[in-house]
mmCIF file of C-alpha atoms in Angstrom:
data_model
loop_
_atom_site.group_PDB
_atom_site.id
_atom_site.type_symbol
_atom_site.label_atom_id
_atom_site.label_comp_id
_atom_site.label_asym_id
_atom_site.label_seq_id
_atom_site.Cartn_x
_atom_site.Cartn_y
_atom_site.Cartn_z
ATOM 1 C CA UNK A 1 53.955 4.351 170.086
ATOM 2 C CA UNK A 2 51.084 6.090 168.317
ATOM 3 C CA UNK A 3 48.937 4.248 165.772
ATOM 4 C CA UNK A 4 45.987 5.115 163.591
ATOM 5 C CA UNK A 5 42.548 4.990 165.201
ATOM 6 C CA UNK A 6 40.590 2.840 162.718
ATOM 7 C CA UNK A 7 38.114 1.524 165.275
ATOM 8 C CA UNK A 8 36.469 4.845 166.079
ATOM 9 C CA UNK A 9 34.022 5.786 163.352
ATOM 10 C CA UNK A 10 33.476 9.261 164.787
ATOM 11 C CA UNK A 11 36.214 11.863 164.523
ATOM 12 C CA UNK A 12 34.516 14.258 166.937
ATOM 13 C CA UNK A 13 33.766 17.886 166.276
ATOM 14 C CA UNK A 14 37.385 18.844 165.793
ATOM 15 C CA UNK A 15 37.890 16.011 163.385
ATOM 16 C CA UNK A 16 34.762 16.905 161.458
ATOM 17 C CA UNK A 17 35.886 20.491 161.140
ATOM 18 C CA UNK A 18 39.316 19.526 159.953
ATOM 19 C CA UNK A 19 38.080 16.866 157.579
ATOM 20 C CA UNK A 20 36.009 19.425 155.715
ATOM 21 C CA UNK A 21 39.142 21.502 155.136
ATOM 22 C CA UNK A 22 41.067 18.574 153.629
ATOM 23 C CA UNK A 23 41.090 18.080 149.867
ATOM 24 C CA UNK A 24 41.752 15.561 147.140
ATOM 25 C CA UNK A 25 45.394 16.624 146.993
ATOM 26 C CA UNK A 26 45.887 15.653 150.653
ATOM 27 C CA UNK A 27 44.216 12.283 150.147
ATOM 28 C CA UNK A 28 46.283 11.543 147.026
ATOM 29 C CA UNK A 29 49.473 12.528 148.814
ATOM 30 C CA UNK A 30 48.555 10.344 151.771
ATOM 31 C CA UNK A 31 47.928 7.338 149.519
ATOM 32 C CA UNK A 32 51.469 7.673 148.191
ATOM 33 C CA UNK A 33 52.788 7.878 151.765
ATOM 34 C CA UNK A 34 50.750 4.807 152.699
ATOM 35 C CA UNK A 35 52.203 2.776 149.818
ATOM 36 C CA UNK A 36 55.719 3.807 150.830
ATOM 37 C CA UNK A 37 55.095 2.924 154.490
ATOM 38 C CA UNK A 38 53.499 -0.402 153.533
ATOM 39 C CA UNK A 39 56.615 -1.363 151.559
ATOM 40 C CA UNK A 40 58.771 -0.328 154.515
ATOM 41 C CA UNK A 41 56.614 -2.351 156.921
ATOM 42 C CA UNK A 42 56.818 -5.454 154.711
ATOM 43 C CA UNK A 43 60.580 -5.273 154.650
ATOM 44 C CA UNK A 44 60.885 -4.808 158.400
ATOM 45 C CA UNK A 45 58.158 -7.267 159.338
ATOM 46 C CA UNK A 46 56.313 -4.586 161.348
ATOM 47 C CA UNK A 47 52.612 -5.080 162.039
ATOM 48 C CA UNK A 48 51.884 -1.445 163.004
ATOM 49 C CA UNK A 49 49.032 0.159 161.076
ATOM 50 C CA UNK A 50 50.036 2.810 158.551
ATOM 51 C CA UNK A 51 48.175 6.141 158.596
ATOM 52 C CA UNK A 52 45.603 6.620 155.849
ATOM 53 C CA UNK A 53 43.610 9.827 155.348
ATOM 54 C CA UNK A 54 44.239 12.922 157.493
ATOM 55 C CA UNK A 55 41.249 14.448 159.255
ATOM 56 C CA UNK A 56 42.344 17.890 158.165
ATOM 57 C CA UNK A 57 45.056 20.042 156.656
ATOM 58 C CA UNK A 58 46.311 23.588 157.072
ATOM 59 C CA UNK A 59 49.032 25.734 155.540
ATOM 60 C CA UNK A 60 51.770 24.293 157.771
ATOM 61 C CA UNK A 61 50.678 20.749 158.635
ATOM 62 C CA UNK A 62 47.983 18.113 158.390
ATOM 63 C CA UNK A 63 46.293 16.344 161.289
ATOM 64 C CA UNK A 64 45.468 12.692 161.992
ATOM 65 C CA UNK A 65 43.387 11.137 164.732
ATOM 66 C CA UNK A 66 45.210 8.326 166.515
ATOM 67 C CA UNK A 67 45.371 6.437 169.792
ATOM 68 C CA UNK A 68 48.248 5.678 172.133
ATOM 69 C CA UNK A 69 49.801 2.219 172.011
ATOM 70 C CA UNK A 70 51.133 2.579 175.543
ATOM 71 C CA UNK A 71 50.512 4.828 178.527
ATOM 72 C CA UNK A 72 52.259 8.200 178.779
ATOM 73 C CA UNK A 73 52.101 10.013 182.082
ATOM 74 C CA UNK A 74 48.481 9.999 183.235
ATOM 75 C CA UNK A 75 47.232 9.070 179.757
ATOM 76 C CA UNK A 76 46.548 5.317 179.463
ATOM 77 C CA UNK A 77 46.993 3.218 176.339
ATOM 78 C CA UNK A 78 44.119 3.758 173.916
ATOM 79 C CA UNK A 79 43.785 7.476 174.674
ATOM 80 C CA UNK A 80 42.668 9.390 171.573
ATOM 81 C CA UNK A 81 45.215 11.934 170.364
ATOM 82 C CA UNK A 82 45.592 14.390 167.509
ATOM 83 C CA UNK A 83 48.836 14.002 165.563
ATOM 84 C CA UNK A 84 49.926 17.087 163.637
ATOM 85 C CA UNK A 85 52.483 16.350 160.901
ATOM 86 C CA UNK A 86 54.322 19.165 159.136
ATOM 87 C CA UNK A 87 54.190 19.456 155.339
ATOM 88 C CA UNK A 88 57.495 18.694 153.560
ATOM 89 C CA UNK A 89 59.678 21.680 152.537
ATOM 90 C CA UNK A 90 57.330 24.074 154.282
ATOM 91 C CA UNK A 91 60.197 26.272 155.558
ATOM 92 C CA UNK A 92 61.321 27.117 152.012
ATOM 93 C CA UNK A 93 57.775 28.026 150.970
ATOM 94 C CA UNK A 94 57.101 30.216 154.011
ATOM 95 C CA UNK A 95 60.421 32.055 153.686
ATOM 96 C CA UNK A 96 59.665 32.787 150.029
ATOM 97 C CA UNK A 97 56.214 34.116 150.979
ATOM 98 C CA UNK A 98 57.700 36.479 153.559
ATOM 99 C CA UNK A 99 60.391 37.653 151.150
ATOM 100 C CA UNK A 100 57.686 38.630 148.642
ATOM 101 C CA UNK A 101 55.485 40.237 151.340
ATOM 102 C CA UNK A 102 58.425 42.236 152.668
ATOM 103 C CA UNK A 103 59.354 43.535 149.221
ATOM 104 C CA UNK A 104 55.740 44.462 148.444
ATOM 105 C CA UNK A 105 55.261 46.271 151.773
ATOM 106 C CA UNK A 106 58.561 48.139 151.264
ATOM 107 C CA UNK A 107 57.470 49.158 147.760
ATOM 108 C CA UNK A 108 54.163 50.553 149.059
ATOM 109 C CA UNK A 109 55.892 52.480 151.848
ATOM 110 C CA UNK A 110 58.291 54.120 149.364
ATOM 111 C CA UNK A 111 55.502 55.475 147.131
ATOM 112 C CA UNK A 112 55.721 59.282 147.487
ATOM 113 C CA UNK A 113 52.949 61.319 149.120
ATOM 114 C CA UNK A 114 50.901 58.323 150.304
ATOM 115 C CA UNK A 115 52.634 58.275 153.712
ATOM 116 C CA UNK A 116 51.920 54.534 154.022
ATOM 117 C CA UNK A 117 55.112 54.006 156.027
ATOM 118 C CA UNK A 118 53.271 55.501 159.033
ATOM 119 C CA UNK A 119 51.000 52.441 159.074
ATOM 120 C CA UNK A 120 54.045 50.232 159.863
ATOM 121 C CA UNK A 121 53.202 47.834 157.037
ATOM 122 C CA UNK A 122 56.749 46.491 156.768
ATOM 123 C CA UNK A 123 57.055 46.315 160.564
ATOM 124 C CA UNK A 124 53.788 44.354 160.711
ATOM 125 C CA UNK A 125 55.108 41.894 158.102
ATOM 126 C CA UNK A 126 58.346 41.525 160.086
ATOM 127 C CA UNK A 127 56.430 40.956 163.326
ATOM 128 C CA UNK A 128 54.191 38.392 161.642
ATOM 129 C CA UNK A 129 57.314 36.674 160.268
ATOM 130 C CA UNK A 130 58.819 36.560 163.751
ATOM 131 C CA UNK A 131 55.743 34.816 165.173
ATOM 132 C CA UNK A 132 55.154 32.614 162.116
ATOM 133 C CA UNK A 133 58.612 31.102 161.625
ATOM 134 C CA UNK A 134 58.805 29.596 165.147
ATOM 135 C CA UNK A 135 55.496 27.852 164.374
ATOM 136 C CA UNK A 136 57.417 25.693 161.890
ATOM 137 C CA UNK A 137 58.963 23.982 164.906
ATOM 138 C CA UNK A 138 55.985 22.129 166.379
ATOM 139 C CA UNK A 139 57.765 21.907 169.734
ATOM 140 C CA UNK A 140 57.065 25.647 170.022
ATOM 141 C CA UNK A 141 53.330 24.990 169.692
ATOM 142 C CA UNK A 142 53.623 22.369 172.446
ATOM 143 C CA UNK A 143 55.323 25.002 174.617
ATOM 144 C CA UNK A 144 52.563 27.516 173.776
ATOM 145 C CA UNK A 145 49.925 25.007 174.875
ATOM 146 C CA UNK A 146 51.753 24.500 178.162
ATOM 147 C CA UNK A 147 51.933 28.291 178.685
ATOM 148 C CA UNK A 148 48.219 28.774 177.972
ATOM 149 C CA UNK A 149 47.332 25.855 180.275
ATOM 150 C CA UNK A 150 49.405 27.484 183.020
ATOM 151 C CA UNK A 151 47.930 30.963 182.433
ATOM 152 C CA UNK A 152 44.369 29.630 182.624
ATOM 153 C CA UNK A 153 44.952 26.973 185.262
ATOM 154 C CA UNK A 154 41.924 26.717 187.513
ATOM 155 C CA UNK A 155 39.525 28.165 184.920
ATOM 156 C CA UNK A 156 36.455 25.951 184.504
ATOM 157 C CA UNK A 157 35.165 27.461 181.234
ATOM 158 C CA UNK A 158 38.304 27.837 179.126
ATOM 159 C CA UNK A 159 40.798 25.082 178.302
ATOM 160 C CA UNK A 160 43.581 24.064 175.933
ATOM 161 C CA UNK A 161 44.573 20.582 174.693
ATOM 162 C CA UNK A 162 47.265 18.776 176.669
ATOM 163 C CA UNK A 163 50.458 18.295 174.592
ATOM 164 C CA UNK A 164 52.383 15.050 174.923
ATOM 165 C CA UNK A 165 55.817 16.605 174.948
ATOM 166 C CA UNK A 166 57.750 13.335 175.020
ATOM 167 C CA UNK A 167 56.141 12.314 171.709
ATOM 168 C CA UNK A 168 56.569 15.721 170.054
ATOM 169 C CA UNK A 169 59.393 16.692 167.702
ATOM 170 C CA UNK A 170 60.177 19.532 165.312
ATOM 171 C CA UNK A 171 57.909 18.061 162.612
ATOM 172 C CA UNK A 172 55.315 16.148 164.681
ATOM 173 C CA UNK A 173 53.052 17.363 167.487
ATOM 174 C CA UNK A 174 50.978 14.952 169.587
ATOM 175 C CA UNK A 175 48.220 16.286 171.851
ATOM 176 C CA UNK A 176 45.085 14.891 173.476
ATOM 177 C CA UNK A 177 42.143 14.865 171.095
ATOM 178 C CA UNK A 178 39.377 17.362 171.872
ATOM 179 C CA UNK A 179 35.768 16.188 171.650
ATOM 180 C CA UNK A 180 33.001 18.743 171.303
ATOM 181 C CA UNK A 181 31.100 20.939 168.885
ATOM 182 C CA UNK A 182 32.567 23.666 166.679
ATOM 183 C CA UNK A 183 31.924 27.234 167.842
ATOM 184 C CA UNK A 184 30.753 27.959 164.297
ATOM 185 C CA UNK A 185 27.564 25.976 164.953
ATOM 186 C CA UNK A 186 26.597 28.438 167.692
ATOM 187 C CA UNK A 187 27.470 31.451 165.520
ATOM 188 C CA UNK A 188 25.391 30.338 162.536
ATOM 189 C CA UNK A 189 22.128 29.397 164.228
ATOM 190 C CA UNK A 190 20.002 29.684 167.351
ATOM 191 C CA UNK A 191 17.814 26.651 168.115
ATOM 192 C CA UNK A 192 17.031 24.170 170.874
ATOM 193 C CA UNK A 193 20.609 22.875 171.044
ATOM 194 C CA UNK A 194 22.186 26.323 170.524
ATOM 195 C CA UNK A 195 20.055 28.457 172.824
ATOM 196 C CA UNK A 196 20.235 32.209 173.235
ATOM 197 C CA UNK A 197 21.470 31.729 176.798
ATOM 198 C CA UNK A 198 24.305 29.438 175.636
ATOM 199 C CA UNK A 199 25.298 31.841 172.858
ATOM 200 C CA UNK A 200 25.464 34.762 175.286
ATOM 201 C CA UNK A 201 27.492 32.703 177.755
ATOM 202 C CA UNK A 202 29.996 31.706 175.055
ATOM 203 C CA UNK A 203 30.345 35.346 173.979
ATOM 204 C CA UNK A 204 31.192 36.339 177.548
ATOM 205 C CA UNK A 205 33.690 33.501 178.000
ATOM 206 C CA UNK A 206 35.457 34.241 174.713
ATOM 207 C CA UNK A 207 35.706 37.976 175.292
ATOM 208 C CA UNK A 208 36.933 37.602 178.881
ATOM 209 C CA UNK A 209 39.562 35.118 177.713
ATOM 210 C CA UNK A 210 40.972 37.429 175.039
ATOM 211 C CA UNK A 211 40.951 40.408 177.405
ATOM 212 C CA UNK A 212 42.962 38.362 179.912
ATOM 213 C CA UNK A 213 45.425 37.346 177.191
ATOM 214 C CA UNK A 214 45.937 40.961 176.102
ATOM 215 C CA UNK A 215 45.859 42.873 179.377
ATOM 216 C CA UNK A 216 46.931 40.385 182.071
ATOM 217 C CA UNK A 217 49.054 37.629 180.530
ATOM 218 C CA UNK A 218 50.777 39.377 177.576
ATOM 219 C CA UNK A 219 50.463 36.118 175.652
ATOM 220 C CA UNK A 220 47.868 36.260 172.881
ATOM 221 C CA UNK A 221 46.502 33.493 170.664
ATOM 222 C CA UNK A 222 47.112 35.107 167.260
ATOM 223 C CA UNK A 223 44.838 32.828 165.214
ATOM 224 C CA UNK A 224 41.500 33.280 166.931
ATOM 225 C CA UNK A 225 38.451 32.447 164.847
ATOM 226 C CA UNK A 226 35.437 30.128 165.347
ATOM 227 C CA UNK A 227 37.196 27.254 163.580
ATOM 228 C CA UNK A 228 39.831 27.152 166.324
ATOM 229 C CA UNK A 229 37.278 26.957 169.153
ATOM 230 C CA UNK A 230 35.561 23.760 170.297
ATOM 231 C CA UNK A 231 32.627 23.860 172.728
ATOM 232 C CA UNK A 232 31.758 21.171 175.257
ATOM 233 C CA UNK A 233 30.357 20.795 178.773
ATOM 234 C CA UNK A 234 32.806 20.638 181.674
ATOM 235 C CA UNK A 235 31.351 17.621 183.458
ATOM 236 C CA UNK A 236 34.028 17.752 186.165
ATOM 237 C CA UNK A 237 32.415 20.930 187.545
ATOM 238 C CA UNK A 238 29.046 21.152 189.270
ATOM 239 C CA UNK A 239 26.334 22.137 186.810
ATOM 240 C CA UNK A 240 28.426 21.110 183.773
ATOM 241 C CA UNK A 241 29.011 24.690 182.530
ATOM 242 C CA UNK A 242 29.880 25.434 178.930
ATOM 243 C CA UNK A 243 33.590 25.334 178.171
ATOM 244 C CA UNK A 244 35.627 26.568 175.199
ATOM 245 C CA UNK A 245 38.690 24.632 174.040
ATOM 246 C CA UNK A 246 41.076 26.803 172.011
ATOM 247 C CA UNK A 247 43.169 24.787 169.562
ATOM 248 C CA UNK A 248 45.855 25.429 166.928
ATOM 249 C CA UNK A 249 48.040 27.555 169.224
ATOM 250 C CA UNK A 250 51.103 27.816 166.982
ATOM 251 C CA UNK A 251 50.703 31.547 166.357
ATOM 252 C CA UNK A 252 51.078 33.712 169.452
ATOM 253 C CA UNK A 253 52.071 37.299 170.259
ATOM 254 C CA UNK A 254 54.139 38.299 173.287
ATOM 255 C CA UNK A 255 55.252 41.936 173.583
ATOM 256 C CA UNK A 256 57.550 42.090 176.581
ATOM 257 C CA UNK A 257 57.159 44.288 179.657
ATOM 258 C CA UNK A 258 57.917 47.705 178.115
ATOM 259 C CA UNK A 259 55.801 47.318 174.947
ATOM 260 C CA UNK A 260 53.004 45.677 176.928
ATOM 261 C CA UNK A 261 52.941 48.588 179.359
ATOM 262 C CA UNK A 262 52.636 51.042 176.451
ATOM 263 C CA UNK A 263 49.895 48.941 174.865
ATOM 264 C CA UNK A 264 47.932 48.860 178.120
ATOM 265 C CA UNK A 265 48.165 52.652 178.361
ATOM 266 C CA UNK A 266 46.927 53.208 174.797
ATOM 267 C CA UNK A 267 44.132 50.628 174.730
ATOM 268 C CA UNK A 268 43.106 51.568 178.252
ATOM 269 C CA UNK A 269 42.807 55.231 177.241
ATOM 270 C CA UNK A 270 40.720 54.358 174.177
ATOM 271 C CA UNK A 271 38.421 52.112 176.184
ATOM 272 C CA UNK A 272 37.931 54.954 178.678
ATOM 273 C CA UNK A 273 37.264 57.392 175.803
ATOM 274 C CA UNK A 274 40.367 59.448 176.582
ATOM 275 C CA UNK A 275 41.206 59.907 172.900
ATOM 276 C CA UNK A 276 43.566 62.849 173.420
ATOM 277 C CA UNK A 277 45.612 60.882 175.958
ATOM 278 C CA UNK A 278 45.690 57.828 173.660
ATOM 279 C CA UNK A 279 46.884 59.979 170.753
ATOM 280 C CA UNK A 280 49.661 61.518 172.847
ATOM 281 C CA UNK A 281 50.769 58.045 173.949
ATOM 282 C CA UNK A 282 50.890 56.861 170.329
ATOM 283 C CA UNK A 283 53.166 59.805 169.506
ATOM 284 C CA UNK A 284 55.374 59.285 172.562
ATOM 285 C CA UNK A 285 55.889 55.568 171.868
ATOM 286 C CA UNK A 286 56.402 55.902 168.098
ATOM 287 C CA UNK A 287 59.851 54.864 166.883
ATOM 288 C CA UNK A 288 59.553 57.226 163.934
ATOM 289 C CA UNK A 289 57.690 60.523 164.081
ATOM 290 C CA UNK A 290 58.190 63.360 161.604
ATOM 291 C CA UNK A 291 55.139 65.235 162.837
ATOM 292 C CA UNK A 292 55.357 68.904 163.750
ATOM 293 C CA UNK A 293 53.925 70.199 167.020
ATOM 294 C CA UNK A 294 50.830 71.281 165.103
ATOM 295 C CA UNK A 295 50.480 67.816 163.517
ATOM 296 C CA UNK A 296 50.761 66.173 166.953
ATOM 297 C CA UNK A 297 48.103 68.485 168.388
ATOM 298 C CA UNK A 298 45.748 67.880 165.426
ATOM 299 C CA UNK A 299 46.350 64.126 165.626
ATOM 300 C CA UNK A 300 45.491 64.005 169.340
ATOM 301 C CA UNK A 301 42.416 66.166 168.834
ATOM 302 C CA UNK A 302 41.383 63.931 165.944
ATOM 303 C CA UNK A 303 41.568 60.804 168.096
ATOM 304 C CA UNK A 304 39.517 62.552 170.790
ATOM 305 C CA UNK A 305 36.912 63.524 168.193
ATOM 306 C CA UNK A 306 36.683 59.884 167.061
ATOM 307 C CA UNK A 307 35.851 58.912 170.658
ATOM 308 C CA UNK A 308 33.399 61.780 171.109
ATOM 309 C CA UNK A 309 31.574 61.112 167.832
ATOM 310 C CA UNK A 310 31.093 57.463 168.789
ATOM 311 C CA UNK A 311 29.799 58.123 172.302
ATOM 312 C CA UNK A 312 27.028 55.554 171.907
ATOM 313 C CA UNK A 313 29.596 52.779 171.537
ATOM 314 C CA UNK A 314 33.099 52.064 172.797
ATOM 315 C CA UNK A 315 36.479 51.193 171.300
ATOM 316 C CA UNK A 316 35.938 47.461 171.858
ATOM 317 C CA UNK A 317 32.433 47.609 170.359
ATOM 318 C CA UNK A 318 33.587 49.209 167.095
ATOM 319 C CA UNK A 319 37.287 48.384 166.793
ATOM 320 C CA UNK A 320 37.222 48.233 162.993
ATOM 321 C CA UNK A 321 35.878 51.786 162.649
ATOM 322 C CA UNK A 322 38.352 53.099 165.201
ATOM 323 C CA UNK A 323 41.351 51.473 163.492
ATOM 324 C CA UNK A 324 40.336 52.789 160.061
ATOM 325 C CA UNK A 325 40.003 56.346 161.383
ATOM 326 C CA UNK A 326 43.210 56.146 163.459
ATOM 327 C CA UNK A 327 45.199 54.886 160.446
ATOM 328 C CA UNK A 328 43.858 57.750 158.338
ATOM 329 C CA UNK A 329 44.832 60.276 161.014
ATOM 330 C CA UNK A 330 48.308 58.708 161.345
ATOM 331 C CA UNK A 331 49.000 59.016 157.603
ATOM 332 C CA UNK A 332 47.614 62.551 157.476
ATOM 333 C CA UNK A 333 49.691 63.849 160.398
ATOM 334 C CA UNK A 334 52.814 61.670 159.908
ATOM 335 C CA UNK A 335 52.552 59.707 163.156
ATOM 336 C CA UNK A 336 53.954 56.187 162.854
ATOM 337 C CA UNK A 337 51.742 53.576 164.526
ATOM 338 C CA UNK A 338 53.438 50.697 166.307
ATOM 339 C CA UNK A 339 52.815 47.231 164.852
ATOM 340 C CA UNK A 340 52.114 45.872 168.350
ATOM 341 C CA UNK A 341 49.166 48.253 168.768
ATOM 342 C CA UNK A 342 47.705 47.343 165.362
ATOM 343 C CA UNK A 343 48.059 43.579 165.939
ATOM 344 C CA UNK A 344 46.526 43.721 169.427
ATOM 345 C CA UNK A 345 43.676 45.895 168.143
ATOM 346 C CA UNK A 346 43.002 43.383 165.353
ATOM 347 C CA UNK A 347 42.844 40.576 167.936
ATOM 348 C CA UNK A 348 40.228 42.653 169.778
ATOM 349 C CA UNK A 349 38.350 43.181 166.509
ATOM 350 C CA UNK A 350 38.187 39.453 165.698
ATOM 351 C CA UNK A 351 36.917 38.541 169.157
ATOM 352 C CA UNK A 352 34.518 41.492 169.251
ATOM 353 C CA UNK A 353 33.074 40.371 165.919
ATOM 354 C CA UNK A 354 32.569 36.844 167.220
ATOM 355 C CA UNK A 355 31.067 38.085 170.499
ATOM 356 C CA UNK A 356 28.660 40.445 168.717
ATOM 357 C CA UNK A 357 27.497 37.586 166.463
ATOM 358 C CA UNK A 358 26.617 35.528 169.525
ATOM 359 C CA UNK A 359 25.409 38.348 171.793
ATOM 360 C CA UNK A 360 24.722 41.595 169.865
ATOM 361 C CA UNK A 361 23.670 43.609 172.933
ATOM 362 C CA UNK A 362 26.521 42.590 175.250
ATOM 363 C CA UNK A 363 28.071 45.469 177.218
ATOM 364 C CA UNK A 364 31.656 44.843 176.079
ATOM 365 C CA UNK A 365 33.072 47.727 178.102
ATOM 366 C CA UNK A 366 31.856 46.248 181.398
ATOM 367 C CA UNK A 367 33.765 43.036 180.608
ATOM 368 C CA UNK A 368 36.947 44.816 179.520
ATOM 369 C CA UNK A 369 37.292 47.549 182.145
ATOM 370 C CA UNK A 370 38.104 45.235 185.088
ATOM 371 C CA UNK A 371 40.928 43.713 183.006
ATOM 372 C CA UNK A 372 42.242 47.180 182.127
ATOM 373 C CA UNK A 373 42.237 48.293 185.779
ATOM 374 C CA UNK A 374 44.009 45.091 186.888
ATOM 375 C CA UNK A 375 46.634 45.545 184.169
ATOM 376 C CA UNK A 376 47.231 49.176 185.151
ATOM 377 C CA UNK A 377 47.713 48.087 188.765
ATOM 378 C CA UNK A 378 50.044 45.305 187.621
ATOM 379 C CA UNK A 379 52.256 47.828 185.802
ATOM 380 C CA UNK A 380 51.964 50.402 188.601
ATOM 381 C CA UNK A 381 50.315 52.977 186.349
ATOM 382 C CA UNK A 382 48.982 56.059 188.102
ATOM 383 C CA UNK A 383 47.077 59.113 187.035
ATOM 384 C CA UNK A 384 45.010 57.324 184.380
ATOM 385 C CA UNK A 385 41.677 58.926 183.581
ATOM 386 C CA UNK A 386 38.792 57.411 185.530
ATOM 387 C CA UNK A 387 36.514 55.233 183.395
ATOM 388 C CA UNK A 388 32.844 55.912 182.624
ATOM 389 C CA UNK A 389 30.826 52.699 182.682
ATOM 390 C CA UNK A 390 27.684 54.234 181.236
#
């Protein structure tokens, strides 16, 4: 039903990106698979082409470019698709990795006087395990793609590949192939084909998308980096605006209504420079808190001082500095940070870093605040401190 695409000499931007990540080991392994499949084909009399070299490989699977032998839904025969095939015995390897990570994080948290358990290192490993293990079933990634396509339905400048669910199994994912140019090309250089205007537009699109994922949808792409973003022009819309395709959607984070509400309160307070309120919320939502009343007061004042000292910027414009200082304050005053807050903040940091590379002077707060206000209204939050735009 799906065969190798030998006729197309170009693998597209996605293919080019993935091909550069492949290595000699993948090619050697694929040659062995090809010999085995050739023998099988000779015995069965099949004339179907056997796959040759993958266009890329990751820690969980490797990817081939192919084309459909027959039509599926609205996709006619000959449609280019990406076929993601899971590595053999990957479950055993991933489980061993998480066992070692869990033991190491537990060891660090038990070291006396360091107070590292307040950084939720073991909880973060457990949360990462809970979002990583489902990725080993590629049908979950197909479901994630469907969810993202639903969440961003009607958006002209953000898109996700269409999964072919009827061709997808636990170990194989088939989705429409994405043509375009890697986001990395826009990050690395500014020239005639990667203009300043285009770079600024891509920064805005990317940041708005992540803010919507975090504050409005509670469904976050947890592997956001330039390599997982493909840029093209949406020719179906007047003016052919720039569009970002987000790929490799196996890793996602979804908090649930209660945790998402708490996250919105904390991040919203930090964005509005209400550090004291954010600190109090971190204490109130902590599952483990051995802090005294004095520690709690000093912790909240410390978070407020972080906001006051960085008045020129904002939480979303200097996430890394904020997180470092907040973690230090948490260890010092024995306030346990929730893993959900740390993971969401890191997602903000990655996107903020990408946006600042493309558009260093962008007013991040003006993009984020409307999302925060919408999310607060969605959760029925009242009495939140009014934001200061400038």
